[in-house]
Amino acid sequence: MPNMPKRCKWCSFELPSNRLWCPRIWLQENLYQPKSTFCRKQIFPITRKELIYGVTAGIFLFLGFYTQTIGIANTNLSNAGFLTAAYVIIVPFFSWILTKNKPPVRIVAAAIICLIGIYVLNYRPGAGFSLCGGDWWVLGCAVFFACHVSYLGFCADKVEPLKLTFLQMVFVFICSGAGM
């Protein structure tokens, strides 16, 4: 089990991050996006195909949140920010796999520059290049977020966007609450 955050100085108990996600996702679905609550006719009924697309998107989103939370607890924030943002460079390559559309040369060049940046960020004189445990978790987060964005691009025209959003958020809500 990865290191989880210690108690904060204002709390007398430990609060795992998934306990924060669960109410946040519920509030988002019910207060901040009232369409999902009041447009039930647009969301229901849900077909098996829509359920599969929504759950798959939810899996990628939950795993992105989860791995990012573990990674941030075990690395410094500058590494976490840079490595998480690497998902932007990964998305065109995952989209290439899903849609068979090759990324332009400038995207490949940007990916190479990003890899150089990761190397420079994690190079330590005398020790060489090394990623700590938290860095690997955050890189995993970037991969899951890239999978999520690429997958949404793949299935956006196959599923009603409101249903897809609702289903993936419900799945993240369930996974977040499962650890409570």
Tab-separated table of N, CA and C in Angstrom:
chain	number	residue	atom	x	y	z
A	1	MET	N	0.851	-1.180	0.000
A	1	MET	CA	0.000	0.000	0.000
A	1	MET	C	0.888	1.232	0.000
A	2	PRO	N	0.633	2.172	-0.907
A	2	PRO	CA	1.434	3.389	-0.947
A	2	PRO	C	1.211	4.233	0.305
A	3	ASN	N	2.186	5.124	0.545
A	3	ASN	CA	2.050	6.008	1.695
A	3	ASN	C	0.864	6.930	1.504
A	4	MET	N	-0.001	6.955	2.477
A	4	MET	CA	-1.150	7.855	2.443
A	4	MET	C	-0.819	9.074	3.283
A	5	PRO	N	-1.469	10.199	3.005
A	5	PRO	CA	-1.165	11.417	3.750
A	5	PRO	C	-1.396	11.243	5.249
A	6	LYS	N	-0.576	11.929	6.025
A	6	LYS	CA	-0.712	11.910	7.479
A	6	LYS	C	-1.886	12.784	7.885
A	7	ARG	N	-2.205	12.726	9.171
A	7	ARG	CA	-3.257	13.590	9.673
A	7	ARG	C	-2.844	15.041	9.529
A	8	CYS	N	-3.801	15.885	9.220
A	8	CYS	CA	-3.468	17.306	9.157
A	8	CYS	C	-3.543	17.887	10.562
A	9	LYS	N	-2.939	19.054	10.752
A	9	LYS	CA	-2.847	19.604	12.102
A	9	LYS	C	-4.194	20.073	12.639
A	10	TRP	N	-5.198	20.241	11.774
A	10	TRP	CA	-6.503	20.702	12.231
A	10	TRP	C	-7.481	19.559	12.484
A	11	CYS	N	-7.113	18.356	12.050
A	11	CYS	CA	-8.038	17.222	12.168
A	11	CYS	C	-7.547	16.242	13.227
A	12	SER	N	-8.470	15.587	13.851
A	12	SER	CA	-8.098	14.565	14.824
A	12	SER	C	-8.277	13.172	14.227
A	13	PHE	N	-8.487	13.100	12.932
A	13	PHE	CA	-8.681	11.816	12.274
A	13	PHE	C	-8.067	11.862	10.885
A	14	GLU	N	-7.821	10.684	10.328
A	14	GLU	CA	-7.316	10.612	8.967
A	14	GLU	C	-8.492	10.638	8.008
A	15	LEU	N	-8.331	11.323	6.902
A	15	LEU	CA	-9.398	11.437	5.924
A	15	LEU	C	-8.858	11.024	4.556
A	16	PRO	N	-9.098	9.773	4.162
A	16	PRO	CA	-8.623	9.350	2.842
A	16	PRO	C	-9.259	10.203	1.740
A	17	SER	N	-8.515	10.432	0.694
A	17	SER	CA	-8.984	11.329	-0.354
A	17	SER	C	-10.245	10.829	-1.035
A	18	ASN	N	-10.443	9.506	-1.097
A	18	ASN	CA	-11.648	9.030	-1.761
A	18	ASN	C	-12.904	9.451	-1.007
A	19	ARG	N	-12.785	9.729	0.284
A	19	ARG	CA	-13.939	10.237	1.031
A	19	ARG	C	-14.260	11.662	0.625
A	20	LEU	N	-13.295	12.370	0.093
A	20	LEU	CA	-13.559	13.703	-0.408
A	20	LEU	C	-14.150	13.659	-1.807
A	21	TRP	N	-13.735	12.706	-2.620
A	21	TRP	CA	-14.251	12.606	-3.981
A	21	TRP	C	-15.729	12.284	-3.986
A	22	CYS	N	-16.122	11.357	-3.142
A	22	CYS	CA	-17.488	10.861	-3.162
A	22	CYS	C	-18.499	12.001	-2.996
A	23	PRO	N	-18.412	12.818	-1.940
A	23	PRO	CA	-19.365	13.923	-1.843
A	23	PRO	C	-19.194	14.959	-2.946
A	24	ARG	N	-17.955	15.164	-3.399
A	24	ARG	CA	-17.723	16.130	-4.464
A	24	ARG	C	-18.419	15.709	-5.746
A	25	ILE	N	-18.306	14.454	-6.092
A	25	ILE	CA	-18.954	13.962	-7.307
A	25	ILE	C	-20.468	14.038	-7.151
A	26	TRP	N	-20.987	13.670	-5.976
A	26	TRP	CA	-22.426	13.739	-5.748
A	26	TRP	C	-22.916	15.179	-5.882
A	27	LEU	N	-22.178	16.126	-5.273
A	27	LEU	CA	-22.571	17.529	-5.364
A	27	LEU	C	-22.520	18.018	-6.809
A	28	GLN	N	-21.496	17.590	-7.537
A	28	GLN	CA	-21.395	18.008	-8.929
A	28	GLN	C	-22.596	17.517	-9.724
A	29	GLU	N	-22.959	16.286	-9.517
A	29	GLU	CA	-24.068	15.717	-10.276
A	29	GLU	C	-25.416	16.308	-9.881
A	30	ASN	N	-25.562	16.720	-8.633
A	30	ASN	CA	-26.879	17.150	-8.174
A	30	ASN	C	-27.041	18.648	-7.991
A	31	LEU	N	-25.988	19.382	-7.734
A	31	LEU	CA	-26.112	20.815	-7.514
A	31	LEU	C	-25.510	21.637	-8.642
A	32	TYR	N	-24.280	21.312	-9.016
A	32	TYR	CA	-23.590	22.129	-10.000
A	32	TYR	C	-24.041	21.844	-11.422
A	33	GLN	N	-24.567	20.681	-11.657
A	33	GLN	CA	-25.076	20.341	-12.975
A	33	GLN	C	-26.536	19.933	-12.831
A	34	PRO	N	-27.420	20.878	-12.599
A	34	PRO	CA	-28.814	20.515	-12.368
A	34	PRO	C	-29.462	19.828	-13.552
A	35	LYS	N	-28.862	19.956	-14.752
A	35	LYS	CA	-29.428	19.258	-15.907
A	35	LYS	C	-29.505	17.757	-15.650
A	36	SER	N	-28.458	17.206	-14.998
A	36	SER	CA	-28.450	15.762	-14.791
A	36	SER	C	-29.545	15.334	-13.835
A	37	THR	N	-29.958	16.213	-12.913
A	37	THR	CA	-31.023	15.877	-11.981
A	37	THR	C	-32.386	16.123	-12.604
A	38	PHE	N	-32.517	17.207	-13.331
A	38	PHE	CA	-33.822	17.605	-13.824
A	38	PHE	C	-34.126	17.131	-15.236
A	39	CYS	N	-33.172	16.567	-15.919
A	39	CYS	CA	-33.378	16.093	-17.291
A	39	CYS	C	-33.370	14.578	-17.339
A	40	ARG	N	-34.064	13.971	-16.433
A	40	ARG	CA	-34.066	12.510	-16.367
A	40	ARG	C	-34.528	11.862	-17.670
A	41	LYS	N	-35.425	12.538	-18.379
A	41	LYS	CA	-35.916	11.982	-19.641
A	41	LYS	C	-34.807	11.897	-20.683
A	42	GLN	N	-33.808	12.789	-20.586
A	42	GLN	CA	-32.691	12.735	-21.520
A	42	GLN	C	-31.657	11.701	-21.112
A	43	ILE	N	-31.626	11.343	-19.839
A	43	ILE	CA	-30.639	10.374	-19.356
A	43	ILE	C	-31.189	8.951	-19.409
A	44	PHE	N	-32.394	8.764	-18.993
A	44	PHE	CA	-32.996	7.428	-18.938
A	44	PHE	C	-33.965	7.249	-20.088
A	45	PRO	N	-34.104	6.068	-20.629
A	45	PRO	CA	-33.429	4.822	-20.287
A	45	PRO	C	-32.004	4.798	-20.830
A	46	ILE	N	-31.203	3.938	-20.229
A	46	ILE	CA	-29.807	3.775	-20.614
A	46	ILE	C	-29.654	2.407	-21.271
A	47	THR	N	-29.089	2.410	-22.465
A	47	THR	CA	-28.878	1.141	-23.165
A	47	THR	C	-27.602	0.476	-22.660
A	48	ARG	N	-27.449	-0.780	-22.998
A	48	ARG	CA	-26.249	-1.529	-22.593
A	48	ARG	C	-24.987	-0.896	-23.190
A	49	LYS	N	-25.070	-0.486	-24.451
A	49	LYS	CA	-23.932	0.146	-25.121
A	49	LYS	C	-23.534	1.441	-24.406
A	50	GLU	N	-24.510	2.260	-24.050
A	50	GLU	CA	-24.226	3.508	-23.338
A	50	GLU	C	-23.617	3.234	-21.964
A	51	LEU	N	-24.115	2.204	-21.303
A	51	LEU	CA	-23.586	1.834	-19.993
A	51	LEU	C	-22.116	1.412	-20.106
A	52	ILE	N	-21.791	0.636	-21.119
A	52	ILE	CA	-20.411	0.190	-21.318
A	52	ILE	C	-19.497	1.386	-21.591
A	53	TYR	N	-19.923	2.295	-22.476
A	53	TYR	CA	-19.117	3.486	-22.757
A	53	TYR	C	-18.939	4.338	-21.506
A	54	GLY	N	-20.002	4.551	-20.758
A	54	GLY	CA	-19.938	5.378	-19.558
A	54	GLY	C	-19.068	4.785	-18.465
A	55	VAL	N	-19.203	3.477	-18.240
A	55	VAL	CA	-18.406	2.814	-17.205
A	55	VAL	C	-16.934	2.803	-17.601
A	56	THR	N	-16.639	2.557	-18.857
A	56	THR	CA	-15.248	2.557	-19.306
A	56	THR	C	-14.618	3.935	-19.119
A	57	ALA	N	-15.336	4.980	-19.511
A	57	ALA	CA	-14.831	6.346	-19.298
A	57	ALA	C	-14.659	6.611	-17.805
A	58	GLY	N	-15.589	6.135	-16.995
A	58	GLY	CA	-15.502	6.308	-15.545
A	58	GLY	C	-14.307	5.590	-14.941
A	59	ILE	N	-13.990	4.420	-15.467
A	59	ILE	CA	-12.817	3.675	-14.981
A	59	ILE	C	-11.547	4.498	-15.216
A	60	PHE	N	-11.391	5.012	-16.429
A	60	PHE	CA	-10.201	5.813	-16.736
A	60	PHE	C	-10.136	7.068	-15.856
A	61	LEU	N	-11.279	7.730	-15.673
A	61	LEU	CA	-11.299	8.950	-14.869
A	61	LEU	C	-10.993	8.651	-13.407
A	62	PHE	N	-11.604	7.608	-12.853
A	62	PHE	CA	-11.340	7.250	-11.459
A	62	PHE	C	-9.873	6.887	-11.259
A	63	LEU	N	-9.329	6.065	-12.148
A	63	LEU	CA	-7.928	5.668	-12.007
A	63	LEU	C	-6.986	6.865	-12.147
A	64	GLY	N	-7.342	7.820	-12.987
A	64	GLY	CA	-6.555	9.045	-13.088
A	64	GLY	C	-6.559	9.817	-11.778
A	65	PHE	N	-7.756	9.997	-11.190
A	65	PHE	CA	-7.856	10.688	-9.899
A	65	PHE	C	-7.092	9.937	-8.816
A	66	TYR	N	-7.280	8.638	-8.777
A	66	TYR	CA	-6.701	7.825	-7.707
A	66	TYR	C	-5.170	7.832	-7.759
A	67	THR	N	-4.614	7.573	-8.941
A	67	THR	CA	-3.158	7.532	-9.056
A	67	THR	C	-2.540	8.915	-8.848
A	68	GLN	N	-3.251	9.958	-9.260
A	68	GLN	CA	-2.744	11.308	-9.027
A	68	GLN	C	-2.696	11.619	-7.531
A	69	THR	N	-3.717	11.233	-6.803
A	69	THR	CA	-3.767	11.503	-5.372
A	69	THR	C	-2.640	10.788	-4.642
A	70	ILE	N	-2.389	9.544	-4.989
A	70	ILE	CA	-1.288	8.805	-4.363
A	70	ILE	C	0.052	9.431	-4.752
A	71	GLY	N	0.195	9.776	-6.025
A	71	GLY	CA	1.445	10.363	-6.493
A	71	GLY	C	1.760	11.691	-5.841
A	72	ILE	N	0.763	12.558	-5.715
A	72	ILE	CA	0.984	13.872	-5.110
A	72	ILE	C	1.416	13.730	-3.657
A	73	ALA	N	0.899	12.720	-2.986
A	73	ALA	CA	1.278	12.502	-1.581
A	73	ALA	C	2.722	12.016	-1.454
A	74	ASN	N	3.315	11.535	-2.542
A	74	ASN	CA	4.633	10.917	-2.469
A	74	ASN	C	5.685	11.558	-3.370
A	75	THR	N	5.427	12.760	-3.866
A	75	THR	CA	6.424	13.477	-4.660
A	75	THR	C	6.232	14.963	-4.429
A	76	ASN	N	7.109	15.761	-5.014
A	76	ASN	CA	6.931	17.208	-4.849
A	76	ASN	C	5.935	17.723	-5.886
A	77	LEU	N	5.355	18.859	-5.608
A	77	LEU	CA	4.272	19.367	-6.443
A	77	LEU	C	4.728	19.794	-7.834
A	78	SER	N	5.967	20.261	-7.972
A	78	SER	CA	6.426	20.656	-9.304
A	78	SER	C	6.535	19.440	-10.218
A	79	ASN	N	7.072	18.355	-9.694
A	79	ASN	CA	7.111	17.117	-10.486
A	79	ASN	C	5.703	16.653	-10.813
A	80	ALA	N	4.830	16.662	-9.813
A	80	ALA	CA	3.455	16.190	-10.017
A	80	ALA	C	2.751	17.014	-11.086
A	81	GLY	N	2.913	18.321	-11.046
A	81	GLY	CA	2.270	19.174	-12.044
A	81	GLY	C	2.785	18.927	-13.451
A	82	PHE	N	4.100	18.853	-13.581
A	82	PHE	CA	4.685	18.641	-14.907
A	82	PHE	C	4.332	17.262	-15.451
A	83	LEU	N	4.458	16.239	-14.613
A	83	LEU	CA	4.199	14.874	-15.081
A	83	LEU	C	2.718	14.655	-15.381
A	84	THR	N	1.835	15.256	-14.601
A	84	THR	CA	0.403	15.146	-14.895
A	84	THR	C	0.088	15.817	-16.224
A	85	ALA	N	0.691	16.971	-16.478
A	85	ALA	CA	0.443	17.693	-17.729
A	85	ALA	C	0.972	16.927	-18.940
A	86	ALA	N	1.799	15.932	-18.722
A	86	ALA	CA	2.312	15.130	-19.841
A	86	ALA	C	1.192	14.378	-20.552
A	87	TYR	N	0.015	14.278	-19.929
A	87	TYR	CA	-1.102	13.594	-20.589
A	87	TYR	C	-1.476	14.294	-21.894
A	88	VAL	N	-1.246	15.601	-21.965
A	88	VAL	CA	-1.573	16.354	-23.177
A	88	VAL	C	-0.773	15.819	-24.362
A	89	ILE	N	0.451	15.414	-24.113
A	89	ILE	CA	1.305	14.892	-25.176
A	89	ILE	C	0.946	13.443	-25.506
A	90	ILE	N	0.441	12.709	-24.527
A	90	ILE	CA	0.120	11.298	-24.729
A	90	ILE	C	-1.185	11.115	-25.504
A	91	VAL	N	-2.131	12.043	-25.340
A	91	VAL	CA	-3.462	11.916	-25.953
A	91	VAL	C	-3.403	11.648	-27.458
A	92	PRO	N	-2.625	12.396	-28.255
A	92	PRO	CA	-2.634	12.131	-29.701
A	92	PRO	C	-2.184	10.713	-30.063
A	93	PHE	N	-1.302	10.134	-29.264
A	93	PHE	CA	-0.824	8.783	-29.569
A	93	PHE	C	-1.887	7.732	-29.232
A	94	PHE	N	-2.613	7.929	-28.128
A	94	PHE	CA	-3.728	7.018	-27.814
A	94	PHE	C	-4.862	7.193	-28.818
A	95	SER	N	-5.094	8.430	-29.240
A	95	SER	CA	-6.119	8.669	-30.268
A	95	SER	C	-5.718	8.015	-31.580
A	96	TRP	N	-4.433	7.999	-31.861
A	96	TRP	CA	-3.924	7.340	-33.060
A	96	TRP	C	-4.268	5.850	-33.008
A	97	ILE	N	-4.110	5.244	-31.843
A	97	ILE	CA	-4.432	3.824	-31.684
A	97	ILE	C	-5.932	3.584	-31.892
A	98	LEU	N	-6.774	4.457	-31.325
A	98	LEU	CA	-8.225	4.267	-31.404
A	98	LEU	C	-8.805	4.617	-32.767
A	99	THR	N	-8.320	5.702	-33.370
A	99	THR	CA	-8.944	6.189	-34.604
A	99	THR	C	-8.113	5.946	-35.855
A	100	LYS	N	-6.887	5.494	-35.700
A	100	LYS	CA	-5.964	5.238	-36.814
A	100	LYS	C	-5.547	6.520	-37.539
A	101	ASN	N	-5.706	7.692	-36.886
A	101	ASN	CA	-5.249	8.965	-37.453
A	101	ASN	C	-3.884	9.308	-36.864
A	102	LYS	N	-2.862	9.313	-37.722
A	102	LYS	CA	-1.488	9.563	-37.283
A	102	LYS	C	-1.341	11.021	-36.827
A	103	PRO	N	-0.660	11.246	-35.669
A	103	PRO	CA	-0.466	12.627	-35.216
A	103	PRO	C	0.502	13.380	-36.117
A	104	PRO	N	0.325	14.706	-36.230
A	104	PRO	CA	1.240	15.507	-37.060
A	104	PRO	C	2.660	15.529	-36.481
A	105	VAL	N	3.608	15.910	-37.298
A	105	VAL	CA	5.020	15.936	-36.916
A	105	VAL	C	5.243	16.866	-35.724
A	106	ARG	N	4.539	17.992	-35.666
A	106	ARG	CA	4.730	18.931	-34.557
A	106	ARG	C	4.337	18.310	-33.224
A	107	ILE	N	3.377	17.392	-33.224
A	107	ILE	CA	2.979	16.698	-31.987
A	107	ILE	C	4.084	15.739	-31.560
A	108	VAL	N	4.671	15.046	-32.513
A	108	VAL	CA	5.782	14.140	-32.212
A	108	VAL	C	6.957	14.945	-31.656
A	109	ALA	N	7.230	16.111	-32.251
A	109	ALA	CA	8.309	16.973	-31.759
A	109	ALA	C	8.002	17.453	-30.334
A	110	ALA	N	6.758	17.824	-30.076
A	110	ALA	CA	6.370	18.267	-28.729
A	110	ALA	C	6.521	17.131	-27.719
A	111	ALA	N	6.213	15.911	-28.130
A	111	ALA	CA	6.373	14.756	-27.240
A	111	ALA	C	7.844	14.535	-26.894
A	112	ILE	N	8.711	14.693	-27.867
A	112	ILE	CA	10.151	14.544	-27.618
A	112	ILE	C	10.636	15.629	-26.660
A	113	ILE	N	10.175	16.865	-26.862
A	113	ILE	CA	10.546	17.958	-25.949
A	113	ILE	C	10.031	17.673	-24.540
A	114	CYS	N	8.840	17.136	-24.434
A	114	CYS	CA	8.274	16.778	-23.128
A	114	CYS	C	9.121	15.703	-22.444
A	115	LEU	N	9.557	14.717	-23.193
A	115	LEU	CA	10.411	13.671	-22.624
A	115	LEU	C	11.742	14.257	-22.152
A	116	ILE	N	12.277	15.201	-22.907
A	116	ILE	CA	13.507	15.875	-22.477
A	116	ILE	C	13.244	16.638	-21.177
A	117	GLY	N	12.095	17.291	-21.089
A	117	GLY	CA	11.727	18.008	-19.871
A	117	GLY	C	11.614	17.087	-18.669
A	118	ILE	N	11.034	15.913	-18.864
A	118	ILE	CA	10.936	14.932	-17.778
A	118	ILE	C	12.336	14.500	-17.337
A	119	TYR	N	13.216	14.311	-18.310
A	119	TYR	CA	14.593	13.934	-17.983
A	119	TYR	C	15.277	15.034	-17.179
A	120	VAL	N	15.178	16.283	-17.646
A	120	VAL	CA	15.826	17.414	-16.959
A	120	VAL	C	15.255	17.586	-15.556
A	121	LEU	N	13.964	17.441	-15.421
A	121	LEU	CA	13.299	17.614	-14.130
A	121	LEU	C	13.739	16.562	-13.110
A	122	ASN	N	14.033	15.378	-13.588
A	122	ASN	CA	14.357	14.270	-12.683
A	122	ASN	C	15.829	13.868	-12.683
A	123	TYR	N	16.684	14.663	-13.311
A	123	TYR	CA	18.119	14.388	-13.295
A	123	TYR	C	18.712	15.005	-12.030
A	124	ARG	N	19.449	14.198	-11.311
A	124	ARG	CA	20.103	14.674	-10.093
A	124	ARG	C	21.610	14.472	-10.252
A	125	PRO	N	22.381	15.566	-10.136
A	125	PRO	CA	23.840	15.434	-10.296
A	125	PRO	C	24.402	14.385	-9.337
A	126	GLY	N	25.209	13.519	-9.856
A	126	GLY	CA	25.814	12.463	-9.059
A	126	GLY	C	24.962	11.211	-8.995
A	127	ALA	N	23.656	11.367	-9.058
A	127	ALA	CA	22.754	10.210	-8.972
A	127	ALA	C	22.193	9.835	-10.340
A	128	GLY	N	22.229	10.767	-11.287
A	128	GLY	CA	21.683	10.499	-12.612
A	128	GLY	C	20.174	10.700	-12.648
A	129	PHE	N	19.551	10.033	-13.595
A	129	PHE	CA	18.104	10.143	-13.785
A	129	PHE	C	17.393	9.152	-12.878
A	130	SER	N	16.445	9.647	-12.119
A	130	SER	CA	15.658	8.726	-11.303
A	130	SER	C	14.285	9.318	-11.036
A	131	LEU	N	13.309	8.453	-11.024
A	131	LEU	CA	11.948	8.824	-10.669
A	131	LEU	C	11.644	8.186	-9.322
A	132	CYS	N	11.098	8.974	-8.400
A	132	CYS	CA	10.714	8.392	-7.114
A	132	CYS	C	9.371	7.680	-7.286
A	133	GLY	N	8.944	6.991	-6.258
A	133	GLY	CA	7.692	6.237	-6.324
A	133	GLY	C	6.502	7.103	-6.689
A	134	GLY	N	6.435	8.307	-6.116
A	134	GLY	CA	5.328	9.214	-6.410
A	134	GLY	C	5.314	9.659	-7.861
A	135	ASP	N	6.521	9.832	-8.445
A	135	ASP	CA	6.602	10.224	-9.853
A	135	ASP	C	5.996	9.160	-10.759
A	136	TRP	N	6.237	7.896	-10.435
A	136	TRP	CA	5.663	6.807	-11.241
A	136	TRP	C	4.145	6.803	-11.138
A	137	TRP	N	3.619	7.052	-9.924
A	137	TRP	CA	2.159	7.130	-9.753
A	137	TRP	C	1.583	8.273	-10.590
A	138	VAL	N	2.279	9.413	-10.596
A	138	VAL	CA	1.775	10.566	-11.343
A	138	VAL	C	1.886	10.319	-12.847
A	139	LEU	N	2.931	9.638	-13.284
A	139	LEU	CA	3.002	9.252	-14.701
A	139	LEU	C	1.854	8.314	-15.060
A	140	GLY	N	1.529	7.403	-14.145
A	140	GLY	CA	0.354	6.541	-14.357
A	140	GLY	C	-0.908	7.370	-14.471
A	141	CYS	N	-1.007	8.395	-13.651
A	141	CYS	CA	-2.147	9.315	-13.708
A	141	CYS	C	-2.232	9.957	-15.088
A	142	ALA	N	-1.101	10.413	-15.615
A	142	ALA	CA	-1.087	11.036	-16.946
A	142	ALA	C	-1.565	10.054	-18.011
A	143	VAL	N	-1.155	8.805	-17.886
A	143	VAL	CA	-1.584	7.782	-18.844
A	143	VAL	C	-3.100	7.562	-18.741
A	144	PHE	N	-3.625	7.466	-17.512
A	144	PHE	CA	-5.069	7.250	-17.354
A	144	PHE	C	-5.881	8.451	-17.835
A	145	PHE	N	-5.404	9.676	-17.554
A	145	PHE	CA	-6.110	10.853	-18.057
A	145	PHE	C	-6.055	10.911	-19.581
A	146	ALA	N	-4.919	10.511	-20.166
A	146	ALA	CA	-4.809	10.471	-21.623
A	146	ALA	C	-5.761	9.429	-22.198
A	147	CYS	N	-5.861	8.282	-21.533
A	147	CYS	CA	-6.820	7.260	-21.968
A	147	CYS	C	-8.240	7.815	-21.892
A	148	HIS	N	-8.537	8.533	-20.820
A	148	HIS	CA	-9.874	9.095	-20.632
A	148	HIS	C	-10.220	10.091	-21.742
A	149	VAL	N	-9.329	11.031	-22.011
A	149	VAL	CA	-9.595	12.037	-23.037
A	149	VAL	C	-9.697	11.392	-24.413
A	150	SER	N	-8.791	10.476	-24.722
A	150	SER	CA	-8.827	9.790	-26.018
A	150	SER	C	-10.099	8.974	-26.171
A	151	TYR	N	-10.489	8.296	-25.105
A	151	TYR	CA	-11.694	7.476	-25.153
A	151	TYR	C	-12.939	8.337	-25.342
A	152	LEU	N	-12.988	9.493	-24.671
A	152	LEU	CA	-14.128	10.395	-24.858
A	152	LEU	C	-14.202	10.873	-26.303
A	153	GLY	N	-13.060	11.167	-26.904
A	153	GLY	CA	-13.043	11.555	-28.310
A	153	GLY	C	-13.522	10.440	-29.213
A	154	PHE	N	-13.201	9.211	-28.837
A	154	PHE	CA	-13.595	8.047	-29.617
A	154	PHE	C	-15.100	7.796	-29.553
A	155	CYS	N	-15.685	7.932	-28.362
A	155	CYS	CA	-17.093	7.552	-28.215
A	155	CYS	C	-18.054	8.735	-28.160
A	156	ALA	N	-17.563	9.953	-28.324
A	156	ALA	CA	-18.420	11.137	-28.204
A	156	ALA	C	-19.559	11.144	-29.217
A	157	ASP	N	-19.318	10.676	-30.411
A	157	ASP	CA	-20.387	10.676	-31.416
A	157	ASP	C	-21.231	9.402	-31.386
A	158	LYS	N	-20.898	8.486	-30.493
A	158	LYS	CA	-21.641	7.230	-30.383
A	158	LYS	C	-22.649	7.238	-29.230
A	159	VAL	N	-22.471	8.171	-28.282
A	159	VAL	CA	-23.301	8.217	-27.083
A	159	VAL	C	-23.726	9.658	-26.841
A	160	GLU	N	-24.930	9.836	-26.354
A	160	GLU	CA	-25.411	11.164	-25.966
A	160	GLU	C	-24.486	11.724	-24.880
A	161	PRO	N	-23.911	12.927	-25.072
A	161	PRO	CA	-22.946	13.474	-24.106
A	161	PRO	C	-23.470	13.574	-22.677
A	162	LEU	N	-24.732	13.930	-22.504
A	162	LEU	CA	-25.287	14.040	-21.157
A	162	LEU	C	-25.305	12.680	-20.462
A	163	LYS	N	-25.665	11.639	-21.200
A	163	LYS	CA	-25.662	10.285	-20.625
A	163	LYS	C	-24.245	9.837	-20.294
A	164	LEU	N	-23.316	10.109	-21.194
A	164	LEU	CA	-21.927	9.714	-20.974
A	164	LEU	C	-21.356	10.399	-19.732
A	165	THR	N	-21.605	11.688	-19.601
A	165	THR	CA	-21.135	12.430	-18.428
A	165	THR	C	-21.760	11.881	-17.155
A	166	PHE	N	-23.060	11.680	-17.193
A	166	PHE	CA	-23.766	11.165	-16.021
A	166	PHE	C	-23.223	9.799	-15.608
A	167	LEU	N	-23.079	8.894	-16.560
A	167	LEU	CA	-22.633	7.535	-16.246
A	167	LEU	C	-21.202	7.500	-15.720
A	168	GLN	N	-20.298	8.263	-16.329
A	168	GLN	CA	-18.922	8.226	-15.837
A	168	GLN	C	-18.825	8.839	-14.448
A	169	MET	N	-19.575	9.886	-14.175
A	169	MET	CA	-19.532	10.498	-12.847
A	169	MET	C	-20.167	9.585	-11.792
A	170	VAL	N	-21.226	8.890	-12.148
A	170	VAL	CA	-21.831	7.938	-11.213
A	170	VAL	C	-20.840	6.818	-10.900
A	171	PHE	N	-20.124	6.351	-11.919
A	171	PHE	CA	-19.147	5.289	-11.688
A	171	PHE	C	-18.013	5.774	-10.792
A	172	VAL	N	-17.523	6.998	-11.007
A	172	VAL	CA	-16.479	7.551	-10.142
A	172	VAL	C	-17.020	7.701	-8.723
A	173	PHE	N	-18.259	8.141	-8.590
A	173	PHE	CA	-18.899	8.267	-7.281
A	173	PHE	C	-18.935	6.921	-6.567
A	174	ILE	N	-19.314	5.874	-7.272
A	174	ILE	CA	-19.395	4.535	-6.666
A	174	ILE	C	-18.007	4.043	-6.255
A	175	CYS	N	-17.024	4.200	-7.141
A	175	CYS	CA	-15.659	3.752	-6.815
A	175	CYS	C	-15.082	4.552	-5.661
A	176	SER	N	-15.350	5.836	-5.621
A	176	SER	CA	-14.842	6.678	-4.534
A	176	SER	C	-15.466	6.292	-3.216
A	177	GLY	N	-16.743	5.969	-3.238
A	177	GLY	CA	-17.434	5.574	-2.020
A	177	GLY	C	-17.100	4.168	-1.569
A	178	ALA	N	-16.607	3.344	-2.475
A	178	ALA	CA	-16.317	1.947	-2.143
A	178	ALA	C	-15.215	1.828	-1.089
A	179	GLY	N	-14.301	2.781	-1.068
A	179	GLY	CA	-13.209	2.742	-0.102
A	179	GLY	C	-13.541	3.365	1.239
A	180	MET	N	-14.767	3.866	1.366
A	180	MET	CA	-15.133	4.524	2.625
A	180	MET	C	-15.343	3.477	3.657
